[in-house]
XYZ file of C-alpha atoms in Angstrom:
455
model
C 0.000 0.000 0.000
C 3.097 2.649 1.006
C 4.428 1.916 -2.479
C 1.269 2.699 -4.468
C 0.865 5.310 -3.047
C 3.663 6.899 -3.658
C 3.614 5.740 -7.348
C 0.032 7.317 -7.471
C 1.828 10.859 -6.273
C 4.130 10.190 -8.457
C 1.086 10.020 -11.517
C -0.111 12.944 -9.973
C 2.583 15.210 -10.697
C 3.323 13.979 -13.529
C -0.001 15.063 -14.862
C 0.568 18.508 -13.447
C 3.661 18.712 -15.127
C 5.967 19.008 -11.997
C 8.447 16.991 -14.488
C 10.337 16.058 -11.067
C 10.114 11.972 -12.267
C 12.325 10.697 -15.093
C 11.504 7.182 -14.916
C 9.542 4.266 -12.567
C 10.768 1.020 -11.383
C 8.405 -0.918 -13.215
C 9.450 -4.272 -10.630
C 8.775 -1.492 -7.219
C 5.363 -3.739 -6.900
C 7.383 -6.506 -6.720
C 9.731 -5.700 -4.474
C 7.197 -4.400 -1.966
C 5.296 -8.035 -2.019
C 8.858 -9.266 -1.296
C 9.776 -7.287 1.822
C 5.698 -7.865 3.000
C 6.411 -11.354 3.148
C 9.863 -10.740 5.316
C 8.012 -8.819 7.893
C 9.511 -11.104 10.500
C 12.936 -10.300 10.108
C 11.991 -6.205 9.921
C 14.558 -5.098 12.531
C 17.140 -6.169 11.070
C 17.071 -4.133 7.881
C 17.073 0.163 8.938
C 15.092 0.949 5.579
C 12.447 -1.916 5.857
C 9.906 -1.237 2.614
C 10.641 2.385 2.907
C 10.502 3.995 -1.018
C 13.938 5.760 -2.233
C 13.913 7.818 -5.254
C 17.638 8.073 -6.452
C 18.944 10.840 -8.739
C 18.775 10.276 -12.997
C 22.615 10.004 -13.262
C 23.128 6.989 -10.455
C 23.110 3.822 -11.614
C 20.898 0.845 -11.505
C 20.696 -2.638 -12.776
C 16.962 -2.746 -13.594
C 15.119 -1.298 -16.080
C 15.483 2.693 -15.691
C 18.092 4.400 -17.651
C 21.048 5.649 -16.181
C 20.583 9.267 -18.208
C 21.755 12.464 -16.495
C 18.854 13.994 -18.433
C 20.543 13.497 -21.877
C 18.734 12.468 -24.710
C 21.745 10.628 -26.280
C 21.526 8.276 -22.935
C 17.612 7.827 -22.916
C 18.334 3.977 -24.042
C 21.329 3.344 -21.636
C 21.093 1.526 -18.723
C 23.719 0.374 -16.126
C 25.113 -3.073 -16.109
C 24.848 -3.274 -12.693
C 23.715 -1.364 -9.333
C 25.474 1.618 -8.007
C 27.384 0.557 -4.538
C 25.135 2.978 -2.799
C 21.693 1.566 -4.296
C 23.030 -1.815 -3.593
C 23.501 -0.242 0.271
C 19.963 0.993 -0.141
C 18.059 -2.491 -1.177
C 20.272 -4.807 1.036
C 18.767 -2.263 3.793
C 15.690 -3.271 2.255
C 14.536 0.247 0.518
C 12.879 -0.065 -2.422
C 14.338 2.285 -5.400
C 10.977 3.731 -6.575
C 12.102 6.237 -9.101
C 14.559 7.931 -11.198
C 14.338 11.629 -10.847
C 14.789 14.923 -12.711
C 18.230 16.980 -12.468
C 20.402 19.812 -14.133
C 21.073 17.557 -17.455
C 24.872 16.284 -16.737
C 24.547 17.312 -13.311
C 24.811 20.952 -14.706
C 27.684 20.495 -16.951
C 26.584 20.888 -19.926
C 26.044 25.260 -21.245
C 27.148 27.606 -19.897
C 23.893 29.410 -19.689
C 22.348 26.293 -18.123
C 18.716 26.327 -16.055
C 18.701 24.686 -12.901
C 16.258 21.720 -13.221
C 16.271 21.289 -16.909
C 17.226 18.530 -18.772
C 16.607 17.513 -22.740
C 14.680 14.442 -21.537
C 13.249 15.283 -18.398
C 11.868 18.886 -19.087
C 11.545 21.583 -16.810
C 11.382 20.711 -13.125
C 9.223 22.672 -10.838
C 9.408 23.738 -7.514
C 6.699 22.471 -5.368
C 6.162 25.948 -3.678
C 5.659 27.858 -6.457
C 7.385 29.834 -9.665
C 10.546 29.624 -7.923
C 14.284 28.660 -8.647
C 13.889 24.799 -8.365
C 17.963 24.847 -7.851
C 19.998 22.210 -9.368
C 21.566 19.799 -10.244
C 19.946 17.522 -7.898
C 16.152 19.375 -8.678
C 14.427 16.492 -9.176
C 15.527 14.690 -5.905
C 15.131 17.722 -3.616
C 11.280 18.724 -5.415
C 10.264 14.789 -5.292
C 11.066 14.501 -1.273
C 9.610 18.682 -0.976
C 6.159 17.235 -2.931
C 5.377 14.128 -1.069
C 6.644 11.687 -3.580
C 9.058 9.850 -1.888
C 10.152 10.499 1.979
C 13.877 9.693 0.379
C 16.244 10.664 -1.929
C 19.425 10.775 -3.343
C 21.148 13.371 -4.894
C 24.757 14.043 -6.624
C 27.131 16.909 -5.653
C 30.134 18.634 -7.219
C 29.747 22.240 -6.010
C 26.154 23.032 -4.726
C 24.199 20.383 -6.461
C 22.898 18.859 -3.387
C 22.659 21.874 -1.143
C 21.378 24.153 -2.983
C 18.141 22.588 -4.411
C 17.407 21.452 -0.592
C 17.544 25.007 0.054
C 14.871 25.674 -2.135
C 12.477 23.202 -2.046
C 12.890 22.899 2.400
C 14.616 19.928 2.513
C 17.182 18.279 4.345
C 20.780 17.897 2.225
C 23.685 16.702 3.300
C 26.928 16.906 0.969
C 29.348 13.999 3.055
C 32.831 14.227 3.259
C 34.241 12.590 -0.357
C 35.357 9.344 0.010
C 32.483 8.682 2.766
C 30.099 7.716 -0.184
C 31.231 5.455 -3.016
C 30.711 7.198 -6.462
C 31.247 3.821 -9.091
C 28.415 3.332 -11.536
C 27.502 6.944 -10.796
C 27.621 9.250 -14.098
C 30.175 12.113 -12.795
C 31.831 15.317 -13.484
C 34.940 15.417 -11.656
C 36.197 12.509 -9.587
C 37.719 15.295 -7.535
C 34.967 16.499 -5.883
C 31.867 14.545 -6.875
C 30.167 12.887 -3.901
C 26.430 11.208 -3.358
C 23.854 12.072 -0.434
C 20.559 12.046 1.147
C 17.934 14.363 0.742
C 15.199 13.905 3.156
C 12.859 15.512 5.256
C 14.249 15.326 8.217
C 17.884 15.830 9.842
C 17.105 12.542 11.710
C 16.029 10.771 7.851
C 19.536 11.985 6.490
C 21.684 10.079 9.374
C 19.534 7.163 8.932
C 20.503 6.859 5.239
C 23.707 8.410 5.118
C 24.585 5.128 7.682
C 22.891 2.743 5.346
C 24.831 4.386 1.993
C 28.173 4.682 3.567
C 30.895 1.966 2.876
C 34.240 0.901 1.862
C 34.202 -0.138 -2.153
C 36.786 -1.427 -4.117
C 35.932 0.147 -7.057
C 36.653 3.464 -5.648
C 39.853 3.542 -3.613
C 38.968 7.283 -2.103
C 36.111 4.997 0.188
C 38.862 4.216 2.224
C 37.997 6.572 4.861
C 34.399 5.299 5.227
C 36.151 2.526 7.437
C 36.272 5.447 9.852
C 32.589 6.458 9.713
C 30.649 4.973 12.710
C 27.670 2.558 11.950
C 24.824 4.579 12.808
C 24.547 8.353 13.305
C 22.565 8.787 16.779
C 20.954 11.803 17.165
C 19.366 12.882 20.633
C 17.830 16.070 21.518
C 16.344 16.190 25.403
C 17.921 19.699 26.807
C 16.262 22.561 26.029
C 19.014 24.020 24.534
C 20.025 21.386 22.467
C 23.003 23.775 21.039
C 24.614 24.355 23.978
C 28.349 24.309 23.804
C 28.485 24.362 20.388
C 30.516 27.944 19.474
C 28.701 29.323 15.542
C 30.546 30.957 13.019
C 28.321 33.379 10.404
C 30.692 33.680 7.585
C 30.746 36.429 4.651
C 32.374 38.530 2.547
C 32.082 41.268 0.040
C 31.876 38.473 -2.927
C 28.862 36.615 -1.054
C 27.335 40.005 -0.437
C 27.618 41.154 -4.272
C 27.066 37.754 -6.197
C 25.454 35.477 -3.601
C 22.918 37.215 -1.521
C 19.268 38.185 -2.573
C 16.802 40.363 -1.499
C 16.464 40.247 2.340
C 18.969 37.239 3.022
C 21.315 39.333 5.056
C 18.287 39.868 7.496
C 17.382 36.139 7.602
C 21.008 35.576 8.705
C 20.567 37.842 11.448
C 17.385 36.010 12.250
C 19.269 32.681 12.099
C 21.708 33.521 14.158
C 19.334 34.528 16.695
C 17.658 31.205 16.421
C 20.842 29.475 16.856
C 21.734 32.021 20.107
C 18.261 31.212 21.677
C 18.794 27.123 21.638
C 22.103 27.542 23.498
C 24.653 28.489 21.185
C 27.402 30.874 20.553
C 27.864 32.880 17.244
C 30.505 35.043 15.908
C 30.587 36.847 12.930
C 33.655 35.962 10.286
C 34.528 38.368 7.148
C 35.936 35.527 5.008
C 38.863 36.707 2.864
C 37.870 36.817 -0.689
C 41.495 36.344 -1.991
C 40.401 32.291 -1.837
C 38.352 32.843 -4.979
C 41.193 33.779 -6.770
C 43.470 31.170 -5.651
C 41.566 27.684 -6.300
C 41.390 26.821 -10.021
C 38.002 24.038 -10.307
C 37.448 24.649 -14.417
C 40.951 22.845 -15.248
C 40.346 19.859 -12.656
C 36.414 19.780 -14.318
C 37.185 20.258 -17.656
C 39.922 17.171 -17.794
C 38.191 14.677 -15.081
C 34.568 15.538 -16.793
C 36.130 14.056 -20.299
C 37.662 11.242 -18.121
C 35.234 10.123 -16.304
C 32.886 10.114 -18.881
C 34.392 7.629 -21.102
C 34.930 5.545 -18.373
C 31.430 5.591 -16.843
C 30.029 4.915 -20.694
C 32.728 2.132 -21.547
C 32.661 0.210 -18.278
C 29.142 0.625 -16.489
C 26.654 1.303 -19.630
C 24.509 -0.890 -21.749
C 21.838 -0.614 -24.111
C 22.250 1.623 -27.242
C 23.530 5.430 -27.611
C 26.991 6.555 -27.907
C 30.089 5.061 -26.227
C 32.525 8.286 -25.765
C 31.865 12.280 -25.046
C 33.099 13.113 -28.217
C 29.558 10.732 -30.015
C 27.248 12.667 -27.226
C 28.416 15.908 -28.886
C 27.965 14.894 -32.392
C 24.394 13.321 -31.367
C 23.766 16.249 -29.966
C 24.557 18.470 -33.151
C 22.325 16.062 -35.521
C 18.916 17.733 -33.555
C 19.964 21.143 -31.450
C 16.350 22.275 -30.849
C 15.142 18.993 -28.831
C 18.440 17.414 -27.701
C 20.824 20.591 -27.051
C 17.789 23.240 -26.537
C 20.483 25.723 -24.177
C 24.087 24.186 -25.980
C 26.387 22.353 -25.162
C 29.502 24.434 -24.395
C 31.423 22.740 -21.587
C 30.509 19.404 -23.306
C 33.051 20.733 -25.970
C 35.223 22.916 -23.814
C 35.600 18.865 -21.625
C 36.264 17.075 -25.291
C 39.495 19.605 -26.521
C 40.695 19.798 -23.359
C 44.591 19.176 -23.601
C 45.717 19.339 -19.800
C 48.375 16.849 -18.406
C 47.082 14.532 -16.341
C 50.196 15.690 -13.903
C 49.399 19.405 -14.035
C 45.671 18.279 -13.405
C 46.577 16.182 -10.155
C 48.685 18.945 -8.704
C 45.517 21.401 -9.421
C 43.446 18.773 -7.366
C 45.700 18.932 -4.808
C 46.468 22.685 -4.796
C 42.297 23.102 -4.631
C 41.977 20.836 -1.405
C 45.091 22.330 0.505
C 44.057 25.840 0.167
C 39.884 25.620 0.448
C 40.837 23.334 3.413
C 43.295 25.464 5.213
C 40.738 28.654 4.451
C 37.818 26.473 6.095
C 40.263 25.330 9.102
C 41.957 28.753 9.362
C 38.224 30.033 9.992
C 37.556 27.753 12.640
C 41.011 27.591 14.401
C 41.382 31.624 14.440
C 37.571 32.423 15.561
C 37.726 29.129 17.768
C 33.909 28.140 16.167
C 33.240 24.791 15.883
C 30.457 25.360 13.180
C 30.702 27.131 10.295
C 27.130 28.648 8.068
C 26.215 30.152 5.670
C 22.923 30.616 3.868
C 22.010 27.907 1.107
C 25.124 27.525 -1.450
C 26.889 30.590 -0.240
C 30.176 28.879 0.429
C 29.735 25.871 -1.893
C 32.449 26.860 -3.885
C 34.884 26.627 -1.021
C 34.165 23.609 0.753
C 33.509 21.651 -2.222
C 37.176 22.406 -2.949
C 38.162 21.010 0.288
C 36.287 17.917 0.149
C 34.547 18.687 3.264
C 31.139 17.979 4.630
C 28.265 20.549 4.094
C 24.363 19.930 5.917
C 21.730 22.351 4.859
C 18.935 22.163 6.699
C 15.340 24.314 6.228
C 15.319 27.779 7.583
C 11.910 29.111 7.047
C 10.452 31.010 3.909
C 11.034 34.957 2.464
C 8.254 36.489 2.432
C 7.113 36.209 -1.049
C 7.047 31.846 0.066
C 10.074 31.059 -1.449
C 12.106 28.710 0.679
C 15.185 29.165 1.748
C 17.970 26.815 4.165
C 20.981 27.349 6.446
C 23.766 25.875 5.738
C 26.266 24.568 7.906
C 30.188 23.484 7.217
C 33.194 20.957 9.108
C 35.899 19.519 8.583
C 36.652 16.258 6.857
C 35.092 13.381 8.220
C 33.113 15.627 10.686
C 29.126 14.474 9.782
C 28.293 13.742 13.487
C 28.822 17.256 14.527
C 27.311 18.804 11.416
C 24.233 16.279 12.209
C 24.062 17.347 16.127
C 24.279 20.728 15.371
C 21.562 20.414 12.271
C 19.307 18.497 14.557
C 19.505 20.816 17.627
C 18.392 24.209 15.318
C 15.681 21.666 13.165
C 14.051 20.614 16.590
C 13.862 24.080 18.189
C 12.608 26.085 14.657
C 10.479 23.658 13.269
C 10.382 25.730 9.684
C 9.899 22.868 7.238
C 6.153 23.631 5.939
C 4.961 21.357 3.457
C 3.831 22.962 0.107
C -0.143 23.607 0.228
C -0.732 21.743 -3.070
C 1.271 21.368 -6.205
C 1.684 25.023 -8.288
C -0.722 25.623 -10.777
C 1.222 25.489 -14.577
């Protein structure tokens, strides 16, 4: 019954044109008379029947493309299961659904729109004619609408904590390597990491524990050996932030490119918030001489053109081109339906002529100094907690490699949504979890959308 009824929400907004659904495990029925029959043995799987929708560019062995929203991939399929969906179903969730994103993750023109993609159409946000944010728009609108009570997303810079921002969900951007990325379409092994998108801060732990993992097939999982088995969140003070030290950060390039109409006063409100459950905030002028210094186009350009290849010659099946190079030619047969906005870093990833050694150094150079900014923060302000609001500071610690948790932070007052975000160190999702679940259980802003925007 849970699964048909989400599959009948998922109908539903289909027919309204919410365009947040790429595809439907046709076998989801299935599966659900499977794990009815184990009901016995419920406690010992954490995700017992519970419906997952998982992003359009992670991988599964049944019968939904593997995509990323591209029309030259709407007959490719995955040989085999992503590590994390194979995490999900031995946990027993059931993947109900493909879903909606930026097409390529958002690497495809540069004058891209968040939520679009050639084969999935315009996703829209569940609260209204607002900025569904991307790339992971589908997965962030689907959990925001009712459709699922899980998702996954896919994050480079912003992709997963952004579009929870917007649509009042919970995303959390782990630390990379804490999240296996094999049979997952990417854009730069560098920085490209997997995570939930739920409703809750308490949801998130409970499938970030069931998705994390050592995998051989991607070496960087080492440090997932370090994560503990469940994340155990507990909230029974009334001033659940209490000892936890706040850091508001900003600068003049946040102010001038980031912020939008009456965010600097819902920082000040935040911070408030945060002040009134216990904690203690300081105010940090980031310096802006960071932007300069980290160098992400080389690093994406190269690994995009990379990784590609290798996703499309090892993990796909089905029909549609084998290399990045036939994607762009596809593309170029039909421009209006299957490159509507272009396809500029598509070529800009194909002639790209960087040595692999200059690229690893860039990597490494990118880490080192968005790392050392983000610990330099914390160290010299002594916070244990950095924020931000929504993807202000995406750039940064998706550099580093570090942890990000945005969580909902109530609505502007025109009903667009908007989230807090909050930043660690490597390795550091506990406290970004405490301190997520402290201000979500004495705010309380996550509203559900009234009913799904008229066209």
């Amino acid at each position: 019954d849970i699964v048909l009824y989400y599959l009948l929400q998922m109908k539903r907004s289909q027919d309204a044109g919410m365009n947040i659904i790429l595809s439907v495990n046709s076998s989801a029925l299935k599966e659900a008379d499977f794990w009815d029959k184990r009901r016995a043995k419920r406690g010992d799987y954490p995700l017992y029947g519970v419906p997952v929708a998982v992003k359009g560019n992670i991988g599964t062995g049944d019968d939904q493309p593997t995509s990323a929203g591209a029309k030259a991939l709407e007959k490719s399929f995955s040989i085999q299961d992503a590590f994390l969906v194979k995490k999900i179903r031995e946990a027993g969730g059931i993947i109900l659904a493909k879903t909606n994103l930026s097409e390529w993750a958002n690497y495809m023109a540069e004058n891209s729109a968040n939520g679009f993609s050639a084969l999935g159409g315009q996703t829209r946000n569940p609260y209204g004619r607002f900025d569904v944010g991307g790339s992971s728009s589908g997965s962030a609108a689907a959990v925001a609408a009712g459709l699922v009570p899980l998702a996954v997303g896919t994050e480079t810079s912003g992709s997963i904590i952004y579009p929870s921002s917007q649509n009042s969900v919970v995303g959390l951007k782990p630390t990379v390597g804490l999240v296996s990325r094999n049979c997952i379409i990417p854009i730069a092994e560098a920085q490209d990491t997997a995570g939930p998108m739920t409703l809750s801060v308490r949801d998130a732990a409970l499938l970030l524990s069931v998705m994390t993992g050592e995998d051989a097939r991607d070496p960087v999982t080492g440090m997932a050996r370090k994560a503990p088995d469940e994340y155990i969140l507990s909230s029974d003070r009334k001033k659940p932030l209490e000892g936890i030290r706040f850091g508001l950060v900003s600068n003049r390039v946040m102010r001038q490119y980031y912020y939008r109409e009456g965010e600097g006063a819902i920082q000040l409100r935040i911070a408030g918030e945060l002040a009134r459950a216990g904690a203690e905030v300081v105010f940090i002028e980031m310096d802006e001489a960071i932007y300069e210094k980290l160098d992400v186009s080389t690093v994406f350009r190269y690994q995009f053109k990379k990784g590609v290849n290798d996703y499309l010659k090892n993990w796909a099946r089905g029909e549609g081109p084998r290399t990045l190079a036939e994607i762009i030619a596809f593309n170029r047969e039909n421009p209006p339906e299957r490159m509507p906005l272009g396809q500029e870093l598509l070529i800009a990833a194909r002639e790209n002529t960087f040595a692999p050694d200059t690229v690893r150094e860039t990597v490494r150079a990118n880490a080192r100094l968005a790392g050392e900014c983000i610990d330099a923060l914390r160290k010299e302000h002594h916070v244990d907690v950095l924020f931000t609001l929504s993807n202000h500071m995406s750039y940064i610690y998706a550099a580093a490699r570090y942890p990000a948790l945005c969580v909902p932070a109530g609505f502007k007052e025109t009903g667009e949504p908007i989230g807090v975000t909050f930043v660690a160190s490597a390795g550091e999702e506990e406290l970004l979890l405490k301190a997520a679940y402290g201000y979500e259980q004495t705010t309380r802003h996550h509203n559900p959308p009234a009913a799904l925007p008229a066209k």
